[in-house]
Amino acid sequence: MREDPLSGHLFVFFNRTRDMVKVLWWHSGGFCLFCKRLEKGSFRLPRPLPEDGSALTLEAVEITLLLEGIDLKASVRRPRWQPPPEKSTA
């Protein structure tokens, strides 16, 4: 997985046809597993998976919408305020 499974992050796995998702996370001294299988349709990922098999990072709201069946490619994210980058004092 290339990541620490004890970090508290969610690890989301889709099957090949993307009609089933499994979510694995570490909580209170043990692993928890959530599984959802769609009777009809498939999950739509917000962006293509990297070809090298590396991980795709999603925000919590993106995972929530994805599991609810909302196509994130068609959604529009409004710009949010970001703090300016820190200036280096060199």
PDB file of N, CA, C and O in Angstrom, residues 1-61:
ATOM      1  N   MET A   1       0.821  -1.205   0.000  1.00  0.00           N
ATOM      2  CA  MET A   1       0.000   0.000   0.000  1.00  0.00           C
ATOM      3  C   MET A   1       0.856   1.256   0.000  1.00  0.00           C
ATOM      4  O   MET A   1       0.345   2.313  -0.246  1.00  0.00           O
ATOM      5  N   ARG A   2       2.112   1.130   0.364  1.00  0.00           N
ATOM      6  CA  ARG A   2       3.058   2.251   0.386  1.00  0.00           C
ATOM      7  C   ARG A   2       2.709   3.325   1.414  1.00  0.00           C
ATOM      8  O   ARG A   2       3.290   4.390   1.417  1.00  0.00           O
ATOM      9  N   GLU A   3       1.712   3.099   2.222  1.00  0.00           N
ATOM     10  CA  GLU A   3       1.310   4.042   3.266  1.00  0.00           C
ATOM     11  C   GLU A   3       1.181   3.270   4.577  1.00  0.00           C
ATOM     12  O   GLU A   3       1.043   2.050   4.584  1.00  0.00           O
ATOM     13  N   ASP A   4       1.176   3.997   5.686  1.00  0.00           N
ATOM     14  CA  ASP A   4       1.050   3.366   6.993  1.00  0.00           C
ATOM     15  C   ASP A   4      -0.417   3.058   7.274  1.00  0.00           C
ATOM     16  O   ASP A   4      -1.225   3.979   7.415  1.00  0.00           O
ATOM     17  N   PRO A   5      -0.813   1.792   7.364  1.00  0.00           N
ATOM     18  CA  PRO A   5      -2.212   1.467   7.620  1.00  0.00           C
ATOM     19  C   PRO A   5      -2.682   1.866   9.019  1.00  0.00           C
ATOM     20  O   PRO A   5      -3.878   1.944   9.265  1.00  0.00           O
ATOM     21  N   LEU A   6      -1.766   2.148   9.926  1.00  0.00           N
ATOM     22  CA  LEU A   6      -2.136   2.559  11.285  1.00  0.00           C
ATOM     23  C   LEU A   6      -2.247   4.074  11.414  1.00  0.00           C
ATOM     24  O   LEU A   6      -2.417   4.597  12.507  1.00  0.00           O
ATOM     25  N   SER A   7      -2.166   4.801  10.307  1.00  0.00           N
ATOM     26  CA  SER A   7      -2.158   6.261  10.330  1.00  0.00           C
ATOM     27  C   SER A   7      -3.525   6.872  10.611  1.00  0.00           C
ATOM     28  O   SER A   7      -3.619   8.047  10.927  1.00  0.00           O
ATOM     29  N   GLY A   8      -4.590   6.090  10.478  1.00  0.00           N
ATOM     30  CA  GLY A   8      -5.937   6.640  10.638  1.00  0.00           C
ATOM     31  C   GLY A   8      -6.555   7.058   9.318  1.00  0.00           C
ATOM     32  O   GLY A   8      -7.723   7.428   9.276  1.00  0.00           O
ATOM     33  N   HIS A   9      -5.794   7.008   8.233  1.00  0.00           N
ATOM     34  CA  HIS A   9      -6.339   7.330   6.925  1.00  0.00           C
ATOM     35  C   HIS A   9      -7.256   6.199   6.450  1.00  0.00           C
ATOM     36  O   HIS A   9      -7.118   5.049   6.869  1.00  0.00           O
ATOM     37  N   LEU A  10      -8.174   6.539   5.575  1.00  0.00           N
ATOM     38  CA  LEU A  10      -9.030   5.537   4.946  1.00  0.00           C
ATOM     39  C   LEU A  10      -8.318   4.989   3.723  1.00  0.00           C
ATOM     40  O   LEU A  10      -7.738   5.744   2.949  1.00  0.00           O
ATOM     41  N   PHE A  11      -8.392   3.697   3.536  1.00  0.00           N
ATOM     42  CA  PHE A  11      -7.862   3.048   2.346  1.00  0.00           C
ATOM     43  C   PHE A  11      -9.058   2.492   1.591  1.00  0.00           C
ATOM     44  O   PHE A  11      -9.786   1.647   2.111  1.00  0.00           O
ATOM     45  N   VAL A  12      -9.274   3.001   0.382  1.00  0.00           N
ATOM     46  CA  VAL A  12     -10.465   2.674  -0.399  1.00  0.00           C
ATOM     47  C   VAL A  12     -10.040   1.827  -1.591  1.00  0.00           C
ATOM     48  O   VAL A  12      -9.139   2.210  -2.341  1.00  0.00           O
ATOM     49  N   PHE A  13     -10.713   0.697  -1.764  1.00  0.00           N
ATOM     50  CA  PHE A  13     -10.401  -0.235  -2.845  1.00  0.00           C
ATOM     51  C   PHE A  13     -11.667  -0.499  -3.663  1.00  0.00           C
ATOM     52  O   PHE A  13     -12.724  -0.777  -3.098  1.00  0.00           O
ATOM     53  N   PHE A  14     -11.536  -0.403  -4.981  1.00  0.00           N
ATOM     54  CA  PHE A  14     -12.643  -0.705  -5.890  1.00  0.00           C
ATOM     55  C   PHE A  14     -12.326  -1.987  -6.636  1.00  0.00           C
ATOM     56  O   PHE A  14     -11.172  -2.241  -6.971  1.00  0.00           O
ATOM     57  N   ASN A  15     -13.367  -2.769  -6.960  1.00  0.00           N
ATOM     58  CA  ASN A  15     -13.126  -3.930  -7.810  1.00  0.00           C
ATOM     59  C   ASN A  15     -13.016  -3.467  -9.261  1.00  0.00           C
ATOM     60  O   ASN A  15     -13.203  -2.287  -9.573  1.00  0.00           O
ATOM     61  N   ARG A  16     -12.711  -4.387 -10.147  1.00  0.00           N
ATOM     62  CA  ARG A  16     -12.445  -4.048 -11.539  1.00  0.00           C
ATOM     63  C   ARG A  16     -13.645  -3.390 -12.222  1.00  0.00           C
ATOM     64  O   ARG A  16     -13.496  -2.460 -13.003  1.00  0.00           O
ATOM     65  N   THR A  17     -14.848  -3.865 -11.927  1.00  0.00           N
ATOM     66  CA  THR A  17     -16.051  -3.304 -12.557  1.00  0.00           C
ATOM     67  C   THR A  17     -16.584  -2.078 -11.819  1.00  0.00           C
ATOM     68  O   THR A  17     -17.560  -1.480 -12.251  1.00  0.00           O
ATOM     69  N   ARG A  18     -15.971  -1.735 -10.714  1.00  0.00           N
ATOM     70  CA  ARG A  18     -16.331  -0.576  -9.888  1.00  0.00           C
ATOM     71  C   ARG A  18     -17.781  -0.592  -9.413  1.00  0.00           C
ATOM     72  O   ARG A  18     -18.406   0.454  -9.267  1.00  0.00           O
ATOM     73  N   ASP A  19     -18.310  -1.785  -9.160  1.00  0.00           N
ATOM     74  CA  ASP A  19     -19.633  -1.857  -8.562  1.00  0.00           C
ATOM     75  C   ASP A  19     -19.547  -2.256  -7.084  1.00  0.00           C
ATOM     76  O   ASP A  19     -20.555  -2.394  -6.416  1.00  0.00           O
ATOM     77  N   MET A  20     -18.316  -2.421  -6.577  1.00  0.00           N
ATOM     78  CA  MET A  20     -18.103  -2.713  -5.168  1.00  0.00           C
ATOM     79  C   MET A  20     -16.916  -1.899  -4.658  1.00  0.00           C
ATOM     80  O   MET A  20     -15.932  -1.714  -5.365  1.00  0.00           O
ATOM     81  N   VAL A  21     -17.056  -1.408  -3.443  1.00  0.00           N
ATOM     82  CA  VAL A  21     -15.984  -0.655  -2.804  1.00  0.00           C
ATOM     83  C   VAL A  21     -15.789  -1.214  -1.402  1.00  0.00           C
ATOM     84  O   VAL A  21     -16.750  -1.621  -0.738  1.00  0.00           O
ATOM     85  N   LYS A  22     -14.529  -1.282  -0.976  1.00  0.00           N
ATOM     86  CA  LYS A  22     -14.196  -1.665   0.390  1.00  0.00           C
ATOM     87  C   LYS A  22     -13.332  -0.561   0.971  1.00  0.00           C
ATOM     88  O   LYS A  22     -12.407  -0.078   0.327  1.00  0.00           O
ATOM     89  N   VAL A  23     -13.657  -0.166   2.192  1.00  0.00           N
ATOM     90  CA  VAL A  23     -12.927   0.889   2.891  1.00  0.00           C
ATOM     91  C   VAL A  23     -12.328   0.263   4.146  1.00  0.00           C
ATOM     92  O   VAL A  23     -13.034  -0.344   4.947  1.00  0.00           O
ATOM     93  N   LEU A  24     -11.027   0.419   4.309  1.00  0.00           N
ATOM     94  CA  LEU A  24     -10.307  -0.148   5.441  1.00  0.00           C
ATOM     95  C   LEU A  24      -9.672   0.991   6.238  1.00  0.00           C
ATOM     96  O   LEU A  24      -9.076   1.899   5.656  1.00  0.00           O
ATOM     97  N   TRP A  25      -9.828   0.944   7.561  1.00  0.00           N
ATOM     98  CA  TRP A  25      -9.164   1.941   8.397  1.00  0.00           C
ATOM     99  C   TRP A  25      -8.890   1.356   9.776  1.00  0.00           C
ATOM    100  O   TRP A  25      -9.515   0.404  10.198  1.00  0.00           O
ATOM    101  N   TRP A  26      -7.917   1.936  10.445  1.00  0.00           N
ATOM    102  CA  TRP A  26      -7.507   1.523  11.788  1.00  0.00           C
ATOM    103  C   TRP A  26      -8.229   2.393  12.792  1.00  0.00           C
ATOM    104  O   TRP A  26      -8.229   3.617  12.700  1.00  0.00           O
ATOM    105  N   HIS A  27      -8.863   1.747  13.790  1.00  0.00           N
ATOM    106  CA  HIS A  27      -9.608   2.503  14.796  1.00  0.00           C
ATOM    107  C   HIS A  27      -9.580   1.745  16.118  1.00  0.00           C
ATOM    108  O   HIS A  27      -9.959   0.573  16.174  1.00  0.00           O
ATOM    109  N   SER A  28      -9.119   2.388  17.154  1.00  0.00           N
ATOM    110  CA  SER A  28      -9.142   1.857  18.526  1.00  0.00           C
ATOM    111  C   SER A  28      -8.580   0.446  18.654  1.00  0.00           C
ATOM    112  O   SER A  28      -9.211  -0.446  19.201  1.00  0.00           O
ATOM    113  N   GLY A  29      -7.408   0.229  18.121  1.00  0.00           N
ATOM    114  CA  GLY A  29      -6.732  -1.037  18.314  1.00  0.00           C
ATOM    115  C   GLY A  29      -7.152  -2.150  17.372  1.00  0.00           C
ATOM    116  O   GLY A  29      -6.840  -3.311  17.609  1.00  0.00           O
ATOM    117  N   GLY A  30      -7.856  -1.817  16.285  1.00  0.00           N
ATOM    118  CA  GLY A  30      -8.246  -2.852  15.334  1.00  0.00           C
ATOM    119  C   GLY A  30      -8.632  -2.251  13.997  1.00  0.00           C
ATOM    120  O   GLY A  30      -8.917  -1.055  13.895  1.00  0.00           O
ATOM    121  N   PHE A  31      -8.644  -3.105  12.985  1.00  0.00           N
ATOM    122  CA  PHE A  31      -9.055  -2.655  11.660  1.00  0.00           C
ATOM    123  C   PHE A  31     -10.565  -2.737  11.528  1.00  0.00           C
ATOM    124  O   PHE A  31     -11.194  -3.679  12.017  1.00  0.00           O
ATOM    125  N   CYS A  32     -11.140  -1.765  10.848  1.00  0.00           N
ATOM    126  CA  CYS A  32     -12.557  -1.752  10.521  1.00  0.00           C
ATOM    127  C   CYS A  32     -12.683  -1.855   9.005  1.00  0.00           C
ATOM    128  O   CYS A  32     -11.892  -1.271   8.274  1.00  0.00           O
ATOM    129  N   LEU A  33     -13.681  -2.596   8.550  1.00  0.00           N
ATOM    130  CA  LEU A  33     -13.891  -2.791   7.123  1.00  0.00           C
ATOM    131  C   LEU A  33     -15.335  -2.432   6.782  1.00  0.00           C
ATOM    132  O   LEU A  33     -16.272  -2.932   7.398  1.00  0.00           O
ATOM    133  N   PHE A  34     -15.487  -1.553   5.810  1.00  0.00           N
ATOM    134  CA  PHE A  34     -16.786  -1.158   5.298  1.00  0.00           C
ATOM    135  C   PHE A  34     -16.850  -1.624   3.852  1.00  0.00           C
ATOM    136  O   PHE A  34     -15.908  -1.431   3.096  1.00  0.00           O
ATOM    137  N   CYS A  35     -17.943  -2.260   3.474  1.00  0.00           N
ATOM    138  CA  CYS A  35     -18.094  -2.766   2.113  1.00  0.00           C
ATOM    139  C   CYS A  35     -19.451  -2.324   1.572  1.00  0.00           C
ATOM    140  O   CYS A  35     -20.455  -2.378   2.279  1.00  0.00           O
ATOM    141  N   LYS A  36     -19.466  -1.870   0.329  1.00  0.00           N
ATOM    142  CA  LYS A  36     -20.718  -1.474  -0.320  1.00  0.00           C
ATOM    143  C   LYS A  36     -20.716  -2.021  -1.739  1.00  0.00           C
ATOM    144  O   LYS A  36     -19.759  -1.823  -2.484  1.00  0.00           O
ATOM    145  N   ARG A  37     -21.787  -2.738  -2.099  1.00  0.00           N
ATOM    146  CA  ARG A  37     -21.936  -3.274  -3.450  1.00  0.00           C
ATOM    147  C   ARG A  37     -23.179  -2.666  -4.071  1.00  0.00           C
ATOM    148  O   ARG A  37     -24.249  -2.664  -3.472  1.00  0.00           O
ATOM    149  N   LEU A  38     -23.046  -2.134  -5.260  1.00  0.00           N
ATOM    150  CA  LEU A  38     -24.171  -1.522  -5.960  1.00  0.00           C
ATOM    151  C   LEU A  38     -24.961  -2.588  -6.704  1.00  0.00           C
ATOM    152  O   LEU A  38     -24.395  -3.462  -7.349  1.00  0.00           O
ATOM    153  N   GLU A  39     -26.273  -2.509  -6.627  1.00  0.00           N
ATOM    154  CA  GLU A  39     -27.138  -3.410  -7.375  1.00  0.00           C
ATOM    155  C   GLU A  39     -27.189  -3.018  -8.848  1.00  0.00           C
ATOM    156  O   GLU A  39     -27.392  -3.846  -9.721  1.00  0.00           O
ATOM    157  N   LYS A  40     -27.013  -1.716  -9.102  1.00  0.00           N
ATOM    158  CA  LYS A  40     -27.078  -1.213 -10.473  1.00  0.00           C
ATOM    159  C   LYS A  40     -26.101  -0.050 -10.598  1.00  0.00           C
ATOM    160  O   LYS A  40     -25.976   0.763  -9.690  1.00  0.00           O
ATOM    161  N   GLY A  41     -25.402   0.046 -11.723  1.00  0.00           N
ATOM    162  CA  GLY A  41     -24.487   1.152 -11.955  1.00  0.00           C
ATOM    163  C   GLY A  41     -23.099   0.869 -11.421  1.00  0.00           C
ATOM    164  O   GLY A  41     -22.778  -0.246 -11.013  1.00  0.00           O
ATOM    165  N   SER A  42     -22.277   1.904 -11.402  1.00  0.00           N
ATOM    166  CA  SER A  42     -20.910   1.768 -10.910  1.00  0.00           C
ATOM    167  C   SER A  42     -20.456   3.086 -10.306  1.00  0.00           C
ATOM    168  O   SER A  42     -21.033   4.140 -10.570  1.00  0.00           O
ATOM    169  N   PHE A  43     -19.423   2.993  -9.483  1.00  0.00           N
ATOM    170  CA  PHE A  43     -18.832   4.188  -8.885  1.00  0.00           C
ATOM    171  C   PHE A  43     -18.008   4.905  -9.941  1.00  0.00           C
ATOM    172  O   PHE A  43     -17.340   4.286 -10.758  1.00  0.00           O
ATOM    173  N   ARG A  44     -18.045   6.230  -9.933  1.00  0.00           N
ATOM    174  CA  ARG A  44     -17.279   7.045 -10.876  1.00  0.00           C
ATOM    175  C   ARG A  44     -16.207   7.802 -10.106  1.00  0.00           C
ATOM    176  O   ARG A  44     -16.515   8.598  -9.233  1.00  0.00           O
ATOM    177  N   LEU A  45     -14.959   7.542 -10.448  1.00  0.00           N
ATOM    178  CA  LEU A  45     -13.863   8.238  -9.780  1.00  0.00           C
ATOM    179  C   LEU A  45     -13.728   9.648 -10.334  1.00  0.00           C
ATOM    180  O   LEU A  45     -13.971   9.884 -11.517  1.00  0.00           O
ATOM    181  N   PRO A  46     -13.327  10.613  -9.491  1.00  0.00           N
ATOM    182  CA  PRO A  46     -13.268  12.014  -9.920  1.00  0.00           C
ATOM    183  C   PRO A  46     -12.171  12.304 -10.931  1.00  0.00           C
ATOM    184  O   PRO A  46     -12.248  13.245 -11.679  1.00  0.00           O
ATOM    185  N   ARG A  47     -11.131  11.504 -10.962  1.00  0.00           N
ATOM    186  CA  ARG A  47     -10.043  11.686 -11.926  1.00  0.00           C
ATOM    187  C   ARG A  47      -9.463  10.316 -12.226  1.00  0.00           C
ATOM    188  O   ARG A  47      -9.627   9.377 -11.454  1.00  0.00           O
ATOM    189  N   PRO A  48      -8.777  10.178 -13.343  1.00  0.00           N
ATOM    190  CA  PRO A  48      -8.249   8.854 -13.706  1.00  0.00           C
ATOM    191  C   PRO A  48      -7.207   8.358 -12.710  1.00  0.00           C
ATOM    192  O   PRO A  48      -6.487   9.146 -12.099  1.00  0.00           O
ATOM    193  N   LEU A  49      -7.153   7.056 -12.553  1.00  0.00           N
ATOM    194  CA  LEU A  49      -6.146   6.456 -11.681  1.00  0.00           C
ATOM    195  C   LEU A  49      -4.777   6.574 -12.319  1.00  0.00           C
ATOM    196  O   LEU A  49      -4.648   6.465 -13.539  1.00  0.00           O
ATOM    197  N   PRO A  50      -3.737   6.789 -11.526  1.00  0.00           N
ATOM    198  CA  PRO A  50      -2.380   6.825 -12.081  1.00  0.00           C
ATOM    199  C   PRO A  50      -2.021   5.468 -12.695  1.00  0.00           C
ATOM    200  O   PRO A  50      -2.375   4.428 -12.152  1.00  0.00           O
ATOM    201  N   GLU A  51      -1.344   5.499 -13.824  1.00  0.00           N
ATOM    202  CA  GLU A  51      -0.996   4.257 -14.522  1.00  0.00           C
ATOM    203  C   GLU A  51       0.062   3.443 -13.794  1.00  0.00           C
ATOM    204  O   GLU A  51       0.164   2.238 -13.989  1.00  0.00           O
ATOM    205  N   ASP A  52       0.843   4.099 -12.922  1.00  0.00           N
ATOM    206  CA  ASP A  52       1.889   3.364 -12.207  1.00  0.00           C
ATOM    207  C   ASP A  52       1.352   2.615 -10.988  1.00  0.00           C
ATOM    208  O   ASP A  52       2.105   1.988 -10.268  1.00  0.00           O
ATOM    209  N   GLY A  53       0.048   2.678 -10.757  1.00  0.00           N
ATOM    210  CA  GLY A  53      -0.547   1.949  -9.644  1.00  0.00           C
ATOM    211  C   GLY A  53      -0.413   2.644  -8.315  1.00  0.00           C
ATOM    212  O   GLY A  53      -0.721   2.060  -7.279  1.00  0.00           O
ATOM    213  N   SER A  54       0.049   3.883  -8.313  1.00  0.00           N
ATOM    214  CA  SER A  54       0.203   4.603  -7.050  1.00  0.00           C
ATOM    215  C   SER A  54      -1.157   5.053  -6.526  1.00  0.00           C
ATOM    216  O   SER A  54      -2.167   4.961  -7.204  1.00  0.00           O
ATOM    217  N   ALA A  55      -1.152   5.562  -5.326  1.00  0.00           N
ATOM    218  CA  ALA A  55      -2.390   5.942  -4.651  1.00  0.00           C
ATOM    219  C   ALA A  55      -2.967   7.227  -5.215  1.00  0.00           C
ATOM    220  O   ALA A  55      -2.249   8.091  -5.714  1.00  0.00           O
ATOM    221  N   LEU A  56      -4.255   7.340  -5.114  1.00  0.00           N
ATOM    222  CA  LEU A  56      -4.977   8.546  -5.487  1.00  0.00           C
ATOM    223  C   LEU A  56      -5.505   9.151  -4.196  1.00  0.00           C
ATOM    224  O   LEU A  56      -6.183   8.473  -3.426  1.00  0.00           O
ATOM    225  N   THR A  57      -5.177  10.392  -3.908  1.00  0.00           N
ATOM    226  CA  THR A  57      -5.597  11.045  -2.672  1.00  0.00           C
ATOM    227  C   THR A  57      -6.897  11.793  -2.904  1.00  0.00           C
ATOM    228  O   THR A  57      -7.004  12.588  -3.839  1.00  0.00           O
ATOM    229  N   LEU A  58      -7.881  11.530  -2.040  1.00  0.00           N
ATOM    230  CA  LEU A  58      -9.175  12.199  -2.100  1.00  0.00           C
ATOM    231  C   LEU A  58      -9.449  12.859  -0.759  1.00  0.00           C
ATOM    232  O   LEU A  58      -8.988  12.392   0.281  1.00  0.00           O
ATOM    233  N   GLU A  59     -10.219  13.924  -0.791  1.00  0.00           N
ATOM    234  CA  GLU A  59     -10.655  14.568   0.445  1.00  0.00           C
ATOM    235  C   GLU A  59     -11.871  13.823   0.987  1.00  0.00           C
ATOM    236  O   GLU A  59     -12.548  13.088   0.254  1.00  0.00           O
ATOM    237  N   ALA A  60     -12.170  14.031   2.258  1.00  0.00           N
ATOM    238  CA  ALA A  60     -13.284  13.334   2.902  1.00  0.00           C
ATOM    239  C   ALA A  60     -14.608  13.611   2.190  1.00  0.00           C
ATOM    240  O   ALA A  60     -15.418  12.700   1.999  1.00  0.00           O
ATOM    241  N   VAL A  61     -14.818  14.839   1.774  1.00  0.00           N
ATOM    242  CA  VAL A  61     -16.075  15.171   1.105  1.00  0.00           C
ATOM    243  C   VAL A  61     -16.179  14.462  -0.244  1.00  0.00           C
ATOM    244  O   VAL A  61     -17.259  14.048  -0.659  1.00  0.00           O
TER     245      VAL A  61
END
